[in-house]
Amino acid sequence: MVREWDPRTASSAEIGSVLDTLNAVLAADLPQDPPWREDSLREYLSEVMPGERRISWVAQADPPPGGGPAPILGHVHVLLLGDIGVLEVLVHPAVRRSGLGRELVLTAARRVYQEGFRSIGVEVIGDTPAIGFYSSLGFTREYVETRSVLDLGTVDWTALTEMAVAVDPGYHLEFYPGGPSDDLIDAYARAKAEVRDVDDGELRPSSYDPQRLRDSLDTLHRRGMKPYIVLALHERTGTVAGLTEVVVPVQHPTRADQYDTIVVRDHQGYGIDRAIKARMLLELRSAEPELTEVQTWNAQANEAMLKVNAELGYQPDRDWCEYSVDVAELVHRLDTHR
C-alpha cells in the first residue's frame, strides 16, 4: 500500500522503518558508505528552505502475523524547488523488481504534474541499479560529477599543516564553526554570487542572496547538519577572497559532505584554494572527533579543483549524475504500461 506520509507526525516506529530501508539500500548499492543513524532523521526528512515544499509517500507491507507495525519497504519524496520537482526514491532490496519503484515514481510524478511543474530531476548514482531503472523510465542524463572520498586515517597531517599556511601574505584564513558571523554574511554572499569553482547543476543550487544564505544556514541546523566555514580574507580590503564549506550531518557523523569551494576571480593564483581546504581538514580533526571521512563532488571538467583534491589525498569514488524527464511524458508512459 502506497500512502502519503508526513515525517513530522509519523510514529517513531515508522521513522525507524524508513531508516532500516535506507541502510539496506546503502548496504546493497554503496557498501563503503557509513550507515545512517536515527538522530534528527525526522528533521532531515521534513525541514526545507522557505518557499520550498517536500511531499512524501511510503509503501507499507502487510502487518506481521504476530502483530506490530507494518514495515515500510519503500519511500519517495519530491522537493518542489523553483521550477522542477526533485525526486528521491528508496526501495528495499528485498522487494526490488516487483514494480514498487515504478509505482512510487508514478505517485510522485502525478502530484508534480498536478502542481503545475514541467520536469522532474533526480540524482542517480553511478554503478548502481538506479541507472538502468531511471533510463527505462525515459529519464536522460544532464550532468555528471565525480564523487571523491578522503580517508582521514591516510592524511599526512604535517604536510597538510604546511599546505594550510602556504597562502600569499596578503591574505589570512579564519574558521567559523556553525557558519560565518553575521557581519560577514553580505561579503560571503557576494563571493558566492561572483564565481563558483564548481557548477553544482540544477538540483543542488547554491545560495547567493544574503537572506537566502541565512535561511540556508538555519535550515541546515534545523535538519541536524552542522556547517563549518573557512574564509580567506584579503588583508587590504577585508573582502572575502575565498571560502570553503563542509557540513557534518548528525545522521552520519563519520562522513562529512563538502559543499561549495570558491575563490573569487581577482584572488585566484595565490594558493587560496588548497590552503582553505587544508585548514578546514585541520579544524575538523579536533571539532568532530567521530569524523573519519570527507566526501566531495566535482565536475569532471574542473581540473583545478580535482588537482587540489588529489594533493589533499581524495580518491575518486564513482560518478554522481543528474537525470531529468518531462513530467507529462513520464506520467503518460507509466500509466500506459501499468
mmCIF file of C-alpha atoms in Angstrom:
data_model
loop_
_atom_site.group_PDB
_atom_site.id
_atom_site.type_symbol
_atom_site.label_atom_id
_atom_site.label_comp_id
_atom_site.label_asym_id
_atom_site.label_seq_id
_atom_site.Cartn_x
_atom_site.Cartn_y
_atom_site.Cartn_z
ATOM 1 C CA MET A 1 0.000 0.000 0.000
ATOM 2 C CA VAL A 2 1.366 3.422 -1.019
ATOM 3 C CA ARG A 3 0.117 6.350 1.035
ATOM 4 C CA GLU A 4 1.068 9.963 1.554
ATOM 5 C CA TRP A 5 3.244 10.326 4.615
ATOM 6 C CA ASP A 6 4.337 13.224 6.794
ATOM 7 C CA PRO A 7 7.595 12.629 8.694
ATOM 8 C CA ARG A 8 6.713 15.424 11.121
ATOM 9 C CA THR A 9 3.776 13.417 12.537
ATOM 10 C CA ALA A 10 4.980 9.880 11.785
ATOM 11 C CA SER A 11 5.482 7.451 14.643
ATOM 12 C CA SER A 12 8.954 6.624 15.882
ATOM 13 C CA ALA A 13 8.445 3.095 14.568
ATOM 14 C CA GLU A 14 7.826 4.436 11.050
ATOM 15 C CA ILE A 15 10.884 6.678 11.174
ATOM 16 C CA GLY A 16 12.910 3.668 12.292
ATOM 17 C CA SER A 17 11.490 1.564 9.464
ATOM 18 C CA VAL A 18 12.436 4.192 6.858
ATOM 19 C CA LEU A 19 15.929 4.186 8.363
ATOM 20 C CA ASP A 20 16.102 0.391 8.041
ATOM 21 C CA THR A 21 15.199 0.597 4.348
ATOM 22 C CA LEU A 22 17.693 3.414 3.762
ATOM 23 C CA ASN A 23 20.505 1.407 5.340
ATOM 24 C CA ALA A 24 19.515 -1.735 3.427
ATOM 25 C CA VAL A 25 19.784 0.261 0.191
ATOM 26 C CA LEU A 26 23.192 1.627 1.225
ATOM 27 C CA ALA A 27 24.434 -1.857 2.113
ATOM 28 C CA ALA A 28 23.389 -3.165 -1.307
ATOM 29 C CA ASP A 29 24.400 -0.236 -3.535
ATOM 30 C CA LEU A 30 27.034 1.738 -1.614
ATOM 31 C CA PRO A 31 28.594 -0.756 0.798
ATOM 32 C CA GLN A 32 31.547 1.541 1.553
ATOM 33 C CA ASP A 33 29.245 4.332 2.770
ATOM 34 C CA PRO A 34 28.582 4.561 6.514
ATOM 35 C CA PRO A 35 25.119 3.579 7.758
ATOM 36 C CA TRP A 36 22.801 6.371 8.815
ATOM 37 C CA ARG A 37 21.565 6.927 12.359
ATOM 38 C CA GLU A 38 18.106 7.885 13.564
ATOM 39 C CA ASP A 39 19.401 11.079 15.200
ATOM 40 C CA SER A 40 17.407 14.014 13.730
ATOM 41 C CA LEU A 41 16.242 11.850 10.812
ATOM 42 C CA ARG A 42 12.702 13.168 11.249
ATOM 43 C CA GLU A 43 14.000 16.725 10.904
ATOM 44 C CA TYR A 44 16.208 15.772 7.967
ATOM 45 C CA LEU A 45 13.155 14.437 6.121
ATOM 46 C CA SER A 46 10.821 17.325 6.935
ATOM 47 C CA GLU A 47 12.700 20.634 7.190
ATOM 48 C CA VAL A 48 13.005 22.699 3.978
ATOM 49 C CA MET A 49 14.058 26.155 2.875
ATOM 50 C CA PRO A 50 11.465 28.953 2.855
ATOM 51 C CA GLY A 51 9.466 28.784 -0.360
ATOM 52 C CA GLU A 52 10.167 25.090 -0.896
ATOM 53 C CA ARG A 53 7.920 22.109 -0.207
ATOM 54 C CA ARG A 54 8.622 18.422 0.279
ATOM 55 C CA ILE A 55 5.873 15.829 -0.227
ATOM 56 C CA SER A 56 6.459 12.212 0.835
ATOM 57 C CA TRP A 57 4.852 8.799 0.390
ATOM 58 C CA VAL A 58 5.654 5.382 1.826
ATOM 59 C CA ALA A 59 4.946 1.847 0.683
ATOM 60 C CA GLN A 60 3.989 -0.300 3.638
ATOM 61 C CA ALA A 61 3.962 -4.089 3.771
ATOM 62 C CA ASP A 62 1.196 -6.148 5.374
ATOM 63 C CA PRO A 63 1.337 -6.258 9.186
ATOM 64 C CA PRO A 64 3.408 -9.160 10.520
ATOM 65 C CA PRO A 65 1.412 -12.241 11.640
ATOM 66 C CA GLY A 66 2.369 -11.760 15.257
ATOM 67 C CA GLY A 67 1.192 -8.157 15.298
ATOM 68 C CA GLY A 68 3.166 -4.961 15.497
ATOM 69 C CA PRO A 69 3.717 -2.160 12.984
ATOM 70 C CA ALA A 70 3.908 -2.988 9.285
ATOM 71 C CA PRO A 71 7.403 -2.375 7.882
ATOM 72 C CA ILE A 72 7.970 0.397 5.357
ATOM 73 C CA LEU A 73 9.625 -1.128 2.287
ATOM 74 C CA GLY A 74 9.644 1.910 0.046
ATOM 75 C CA HIS A 75 9.793 5.665 0.379
ATOM 76 C CA VAL A 76 9.601 8.501 -2.123
ATOM 77 C CA HIS A 77 9.697 12.221 -1.630
ATOM 78 C CA VAL A 78 9.682 15.090 -4.057
ATOM 79 C CA LEU A 79 11.112 18.507 -3.279
ATOM 80 C CA LEU A 80 9.305 21.248 -5.179
ATOM 81 C CA LEU A 81 12.190 23.558 -5.916
ATOM 82 C CA GLY A 82 11.988 26.529 -8.287
ATOM 83 C CA ASP A 83 10.508 25.140 -11.497
ATOM 84 C CA ILE A 84 11.462 21.495 -11.001
ATOM 85 C CA GLY A 85 10.396 18.616 -8.777
ATOM 86 C CA VAL A 86 13.445 16.832 -7.333
ATOM 87 C CA LEU A 87 12.756 13.166 -6.717
ATOM 88 C CA GLU A 88 14.298 10.665 -4.301
ATOM 89 C CA VAL A 89 13.173 7.036 -4.200
ATOM 90 C CA LEU A 90 14.163 4.222 -1.835
ATOM 91 C CA VAL A 91 13.088 0.625 -2.393
ATOM 92 C CA HIS A 92 14.230 -2.128 -0.045
ATOM 93 C CA PRO A 93 16.459 -4.579 -1.974
ATOM 94 C CA ALA A 94 14.211 -7.454 -0.872
ATOM 95 C CA VAL A 95 11.306 -6.125 -2.980
ATOM 96 C CA ARG A 96 13.119 -4.736 -5.988
ATOM 97 C CA ARG A 97 11.845 -5.740 -9.451
ATOM 98 C CA SER A 98 8.332 -6.043 -8.029
ATOM 99 C CA GLY A 99 7.080 -2.852 -9.693
ATOM 100 C CA LEU A 100 7.134 -0.928 -6.414
ATOM 101 C CA GLY A 101 9.706 1.580 -7.610
ATOM 102 C CA ARG A 102 7.630 2.420 -10.700
ATOM 103 C CA GLU A 103 4.521 2.810 -8.548
ATOM 104 C CA LEU A 104 6.327 5.205 -6.208
ATOM 105 C CA VAL A 105 7.668 7.269 -9.115
ATOM 106 C CA LEU A 106 4.205 7.417 -10.720
ATOM 107 C CA THR A 107 2.622 8.547 -7.455
ATOM 108 C CA ALA A 108 5.095 11.384 -7.064
ATOM 109 C CA ALA A 109 5.037 12.312 -10.768
ATOM 110 C CA ARG A 110 1.255 12.682 -10.761
ATOM 111 C CA ARG A 111 1.480 15.136 -7.867
ATOM 112 C CA VAL A 112 4.278 17.098 -9.544
ATOM 113 C CA TYR A 113 2.148 17.322 -12.705
ATOM 114 C CA GLN A 114 -0.904 18.426 -10.721
ATOM 115 C CA GLU A 115 1.208 21.112 -9.022
ATOM 116 C CA GLY A 116 1.996 22.571 -12.445
ATOM 117 C CA PHE A 117 5.660 21.632 -12.705
ATOM 118 C CA ARG A 118 7.016 20.649 -16.121
ATOM 119 C CA SER A 119 10.002 18.472 -15.234
ATOM 120 C CA ILE A 120 11.352 16.073 -12.649
ATOM 121 C CA GLY A 121 15.011 15.723 -11.755
ATOM 122 C CA VAL A 122 16.779 13.026 -9.785
ATOM 123 C CA GLU A 123 20.320 12.311 -8.638
ATOM 124 C CA VAL A 124 21.402 8.905 -9.912
ATOM 125 C CA ILE A 125 24.490 7.198 -8.526
ATOM 126 C CA GLY A 126 26.805 5.501 -10.992
ATOM 127 C CA ASP A 127 27.319 1.729 -10.865
ATOM 128 C CA THR A 128 24.001 1.156 -9.087
ATOM 129 C CA PRO A 129 20.710 -0.345 -10.368
ATOM 130 C CA ALA A 130 19.250 3.178 -10.375
ATOM 131 C CA ILE A 131 20.989 3.924 -13.700
ATOM 132 C CA GLY A 132 19.023 1.264 -15.574
ATOM 133 C CA PHE A 133 15.833 1.973 -13.624
ATOM 134 C CA TYR A 134 15.611 5.672 -14.455
ATOM 135 C CA SER A 135 16.819 5.167 -18.027
ATOM 136 C CA SER A 136 13.994 2.662 -18.547
ATOM 137 C CA LEU A 137 11.505 5.312 -17.425
ATOM 138 C CA GLY A 138 12.727 7.809 -20.022
ATOM 139 C CA PHE A 139 14.973 9.953 -17.828
ATOM 140 C CA THR A 140 18.007 11.393 -19.628
ATOM 141 C CA ARG A 141 21.363 12.309 -18.155
ATOM 142 C CA GLU A 142 22.009 16.058 -17.951
ATOM 143 C CA TYR A 143 25.070 16.470 -15.754
ATOM 144 C CA VAL A 144 27.857 14.346 -14.256
ATOM 145 C CA GLU A 145 30.104 14.888 -11.264
ATOM 146 C CA THR A 146 32.777 12.689 -9.749
ATOM 147 C CA ARG A 147 32.459 11.906 -6.063
ATOM 148 C CA SER A 148 35.778 11.595 -4.255
ATOM 149 C CA VAL A 149 36.344 10.453 -0.674
ATOM 150 C CA LEU A 150 39.156 11.371 1.700
ATOM 151 C CA ASP A 151 40.043 8.830 4.397
ATOM 152 C CA LEU A 152 41.319 10.952 7.271
ATOM 153 C CA GLY A 153 43.324 7.984 8.525
ATOM 154 C CA THR A 154 45.600 8.297 5.486
ATOM 155 C CA VAL A 155 46.255 12.036 5.756
ATOM 156 C CA ASP A 156 49.803 13.325 6.222
ATOM 157 C CA TRP A 157 48.935 15.937 8.848
ATOM 158 C CA THR A 158 52.372 17.537 8.816
ATOM 159 C CA ALA A 159 52.154 18.126 5.064
ATOM 160 C CA LEU A 160 48.576 19.338 5.476
ATOM 161 C CA THR A 161 49.682 21.905 8.064
ATOM 162 C CA GLU A 162 52.220 23.242 5.578
ATOM 163 C CA MET A 163 49.521 23.469 2.881
ATOM 164 C CA ALA A 164 47.250 25.434 5.216
ATOM 165 C CA VAL A 165 49.798 28.243 5.619
ATOM 166 C CA ALA A 166 51.029 28.243 2.014
ATOM 167 C CA VAL A 167 48.988 31.286 1.046
ATOM 168 C CA ASP A 168 50.140 34.727 -0.105
ATOM 169 C CA PRO A 169 50.886 37.047 2.867
ATOM 170 C CA GLY A 170 48.197 39.428 1.654
ATOM 171 C CA TYR A 171 45.548 37.042 2.977
ATOM 172 C CA HIS A 172 44.627 35.378 6.251
ATOM 173 C CA LEU A 173 42.294 32.464 6.975
ATOM 174 C CA GLU A 174 39.516 32.324 9.550
ATOM 175 C CA PHE A 175 37.463 29.353 10.764
ATOM 176 C CA TYR A 176 33.758 29.653 11.582
ATOM 177 C CA PRO A 177 32.015 26.617 13.123
ATOM 178 C CA GLY A 178 28.284 26.878 12.594
ATOM 179 C CA GLY A 179 28.543 29.495 9.847
ATOM 180 C CA PRO A 180 30.131 32.902 9.272
ATOM 181 C CA SER A 181 29.466 35.783 11.643
ATOM 182 C CA ASP A 182 26.529 37.962 10.597
ATOM 183 C CA ASP A 183 28.739 40.946 9.790
ATOM 184 C CA LEU A 184 30.386 38.817 7.072
ATOM 185 C CA ILE A 185 27.189 37.447 5.511
ATOM 186 C CA ASP A 186 26.930 40.144 2.835
ATOM 187 C CA ALA A 187 30.582 39.753 1.776
ATOM 188 C CA TYR A 188 30.243 35.978 1.960
ATOM 189 C CA ALA A 189 27.171 36.054 -0.302
ATOM 190 C CA ARG A 190 28.934 38.353 -2.789
ATOM 191 C CA ALA A 191 31.795 35.878 -3.071
ATOM 192 C CA LYS A 192 29.370 33.019 -3.708
ATOM 193 C CA ALA A 193 27.477 35.088 -6.280
ATOM 194 C CA GLU A 194 30.530 36.097 -8.278
ATOM 195 C CA VAL A 195 32.045 32.727 -9.057
ATOM 196 C CA ARG A 196 31.970 29.074 -8.082
ATOM 197 C CA ASP A 197 34.755 26.577 -8.563
ATOM 198 C CA VAL A 198 32.014 24.017 -9.205
ATOM 199 C CA ASP A 199 28.822 24.300 -11.204
ATOM 200 C CA ASP A 200 26.571 22.242 -8.939
ATOM 201 C CA GLY A 201 23.959 21.618 -11.582
ATOM 202 C CA GLU A 202 20.269 22.295 -11.169
ATOM 203 C CA LEU A 203 19.366 20.028 -8.251
ATOM 204 C CA ARG A 204 21.692 21.497 -5.625
ATOM 205 C CA PRO A 205 21.551 25.281 -6.084
ATOM 206 C CA SER A 206 23.831 27.446 -4.014
ATOM 207 C CA SER A 207 22.655 30.481 -2.030
ATOM 208 C CA TYR A 208 23.893 33.846 -3.266
ATOM 209 C CA ASP A 209 21.411 36.280 -1.722
ATOM 210 C CA PRO A 210 22.341 37.273 1.876
ATOM 211 C CA GLN A 211 18.908 36.449 3.305
ATOM 212 C CA ARG A 212 18.715 33.161 1.418
ATOM 213 C CA LEU A 213 22.165 32.354 2.750
ATOM 214 C CA ARG A 214 20.953 32.997 6.309
ATOM 215 C CA ASP A 215 17.908 30.818 5.611
ATOM 216 C CA SER A 216 20.138 28.090 4.198
ATOM 217 C CA LEU A 217 22.353 28.026 7.282
ATOM 218 C CA ASP A 218 19.299 27.992 9.555
ATOM 219 C CA THR A 219 17.766 25.121 7.571
ATOM 220 C CA LEU A 220 20.972 23.098 7.833
ATOM 221 C CA HIS A 221 20.954 23.470 11.620
ATOM 222 C CA ARG A 222 17.262 22.501 11.837
ATOM 223 C CA ARG A 223 17.959 19.387 9.768
ATOM 224 C CA GLY A 224 20.744 18.291 12.132
ATOM 225 C CA MET A 225 23.561 19.248 9.755
ATOM 226 C CA LYS A 226 26.347 21.368 11.253
ATOM 227 C CA PRO A 227 28.130 23.690 8.798
ATOM 228 C CA TYR A 228 31.786 24.617 9.086
ATOM 229 C CA ILE A 229 33.249 27.509 7.090
ATOM 230 C CA VAL A 230 36.812 28.623 6.353
ATOM 231 C CA LEU A 231 37.205 32.064 4.793
ATOM 232 C CA ALA A 232 40.207 33.643 3.133
ATOM 233 C CA LEU A 233 40.090 37.384 3.830
ATOM 234 C CA HIS A 234 42.012 39.920 1.789
ATOM 235 C CA GLU A 235 44.114 41.934 4.240
ATOM 236 C CA ARG A 236 43.994 45.269 2.422
ATOM 237 C CA THR A 237 40.259 45.374 1.632
ATOM 238 C CA GLY A 238 38.771 42.969 4.172
ATOM 239 C CA THR A 239 36.773 41.281 1.417
ATOM 240 C CA VAL A 240 36.063 37.553 1.269
ATOM 241 C CA ALA A 241 38.537 36.275 -1.313
ATOM 242 C CA GLY A 242 37.738 32.591 -0.897
ATOM 243 C CA LEU A 243 35.627 30.185 1.085
ATOM 244 C CA THR A 244 35.083 26.512 1.640
ATOM 245 C CA GLU A 245 32.122 24.817 3.331
ATOM 246 C CA VAL A 246 31.848 21.393 4.953
ATOM 247 C CA VAL A 247 28.711 20.026 6.600
ATOM 248 C CA VAL A 248 28.729 17.232 9.193
ATOM 249 C CA PRO A 249 25.303 15.563 9.417
ATOM 250 C CA VAL A 250 24.351 14.091 12.766
ATOM 251 C CA GLN A 251 22.692 11.294 10.760
ATOM 252 C CA HIS A 252 26.121 10.061 9.579
ATOM 253 C CA PRO A 253 28.733 11.917 11.638
ATOM 254 C CA THR A 254 31.649 9.758 10.497
ATOM 255 C CA ARG A 255 31.445 11.133 6.933
ATOM 256 C CA ALA A 256 31.193 14.851 6.196
ATOM 257 C CA ASP A 257 29.942 16.479 2.997
ATOM 258 C CA GLN A 258 31.941 19.121 1.157
ATOM 259 C CA TYR A 259 29.748 21.923 -0.182
ATOM 260 C CA ASP A 260 30.993 24.961 -2.156
ATOM 261 C CA THR A 261 34.647 25.864 -2.507
ATOM 262 C CA ILE A 262 35.068 29.274 -4.137
ATOM 263 C CA VAL A 263 37.978 31.569 -4.903
ATOM 264 C CA VAL A 264 36.918 34.968 -6.234
ATOM 265 C CA ARG A 265 38.358 35.562 -9.699
ATOM 266 C CA ASP A 266 40.558 38.540 -8.754
ATOM 267 C CA HIS A 267 42.175 36.495 -5.990
ATOM 268 C CA GLN A 268 42.971 33.313 -7.884
ATOM 269 C CA GLY A 269 46.588 32.212 -8.180
ATOM 270 C CA TYR A 270 47.599 32.969 -4.578
ATOM 271 C CA GLY A 271 47.289 29.430 -3.162
ATOM 272 C CA ILE A 272 43.921 30.112 -1.524
ATOM 273 C CA ASP A 273 42.019 27.046 -2.756
ATOM 274 C CA ARG A 274 44.411 24.460 -1.364
ATOM 275 C CA ALA A 275 45.077 26.434 1.837
ATOM 276 C CA ILE A 276 41.419 26.860 2.824
ATOM 277 C CA LYS A 277 40.628 23.199 2.228
ATOM 278 C CA ALA A 278 43.699 22.091 4.189
ATOM 279 C CA ARG A 279 42.804 24.440 7.066
ATOM 280 C CA MET A 280 39.278 23.015 7.082
ATOM 281 C CA LEU A 281 40.549 19.469 7.498
ATOM 282 C CA LEU A 282 42.835 20.512 10.344
ATOM 283 C CA GLU A 283 39.936 22.195 12.151
ATOM 284 C CA LEU A 284 37.582 19.261 11.617
ATOM 285 C CA ARG A 285 40.122 16.903 13.141
ATOM 286 C CA SER A 286 39.541 18.472 16.557
ATOM 287 C CA ALA A 287 35.978 19.782 16.100
ATOM 288 C CA GLU A 288 34.470 16.445 15.018
ATOM 289 C CA PRO A 289 36.215 13.544 16.790
ATOM 290 C CA GLU A 290 33.899 10.930 15.226
ATOM 291 C CA LEU A 291 34.740 12.054 11.704
ATOM 292 C CA THR A 292 36.752 9.584 9.612
ATOM 293 C CA GLU A 293 35.974 10.642 6.013
ATOM 294 C CA VAL A 294 35.022 13.644 3.895
ATOM 295 C CA GLN A 295 33.259 13.289 0.562
ATOM 296 C CA THR A 296 33.214 15.889 -2.199
ATOM 297 C CA TRP A 297 31.709 16.232 -5.674
ATOM 298 C CA ASN A 298 33.407 17.895 -8.622
ATOM 299 C CA ALA A 299 32.521 18.489 -12.231
ATOM 300 C CA GLN A 300 34.728 16.335 -14.417
ATOM 301 C CA ALA A 301 35.900 19.425 -16.318
ATOM 302 C CA ASN A 302 37.018 21.175 -13.126
ATOM 303 C CA GLU A 303 40.648 20.117 -13.429
ATOM 304 C CA ALA A 304 41.977 22.711 -10.986
ATOM 305 C CA MET A 305 39.851 21.526 -8.060
ATOM 306 C CA LEU A 306 40.386 17.866 -8.933
ATOM 307 C CA LYS A 307 44.135 18.556 -8.743
ATOM 308 C CA VAL A 308 43.786 20.229 -5.323
ATOM 309 C CA ASN A 309 41.704 17.342 -4.018
ATOM 310 C CA ALA A 310 44.288 14.832 -5.263
ATOM 311 C CA GLU A 311 47.033 16.754 -3.421
ATOM 312 C CA LEU A 312 44.952 16.562 -0.237
ATOM 313 C CA GLY A 313 44.515 12.798 -0.638
ATOM 314 C CA TYR A 314 40.982 12.448 -2.015
ATOM 315 C CA GLN A 315 40.349 9.293 -4.038
ATOM 316 C CA PRO A 316 37.798 9.242 -6.900
ATOM 317 C CA ASP A 317 34.886 7.005 -5.970
ATOM 318 C CA ARG A 318 32.100 6.975 -8.591
ATOM 319 C CA ASP A 319 30.012 9.134 -10.894
ATOM 320 C CA TRP A 320 27.116 11.131 -9.455
ATOM 321 C CA CYS A 321 24.653 12.068 -12.191
ATOM 322 C CA GLU A 322 21.642 14.309 -12.600
ATOM 323 C CA TYR A 323 18.818 12.926 -14.746
ATOM 324 C CA SER A 324 15.629 14.670 -15.791
ATOM 325 C CA VAL A 325 12.390 13.962 -17.653
ATOM 326 C CA ASP A 326 9.325 15.836 -18.866
ATOM 327 C CA VAL A 327 6.749 15.128 -16.168
ATOM 328 C CA ALA A 328 3.759 14.850 -18.540
ATOM 329 C CA GLU A 329 5.612 12.330 -20.700
ATOM 330 C CA LEU A 330 6.631 10.358 -17.618
ATOM 331 C CA VAL A 331 3.079 10.151 -16.267
ATOM 332 C CA HIS A 332 1.771 9.094 -19.678
ATOM 333 C CA ARG A 333 4.467 6.429 -20.088
ATOM 334 C CA LEU A 334 3.897 4.925 -16.644
ATOM 335 C CA ASP A 335 0.099 4.999 -16.932
ATOM 336 C CA THR A 336 0.270 3.337 -20.369
ATOM 337 C CA HIS A 337 2.410 0.471 -19.104
ATOM 338 C CA ARG A 338 0.553 -0.245 -15.876
#
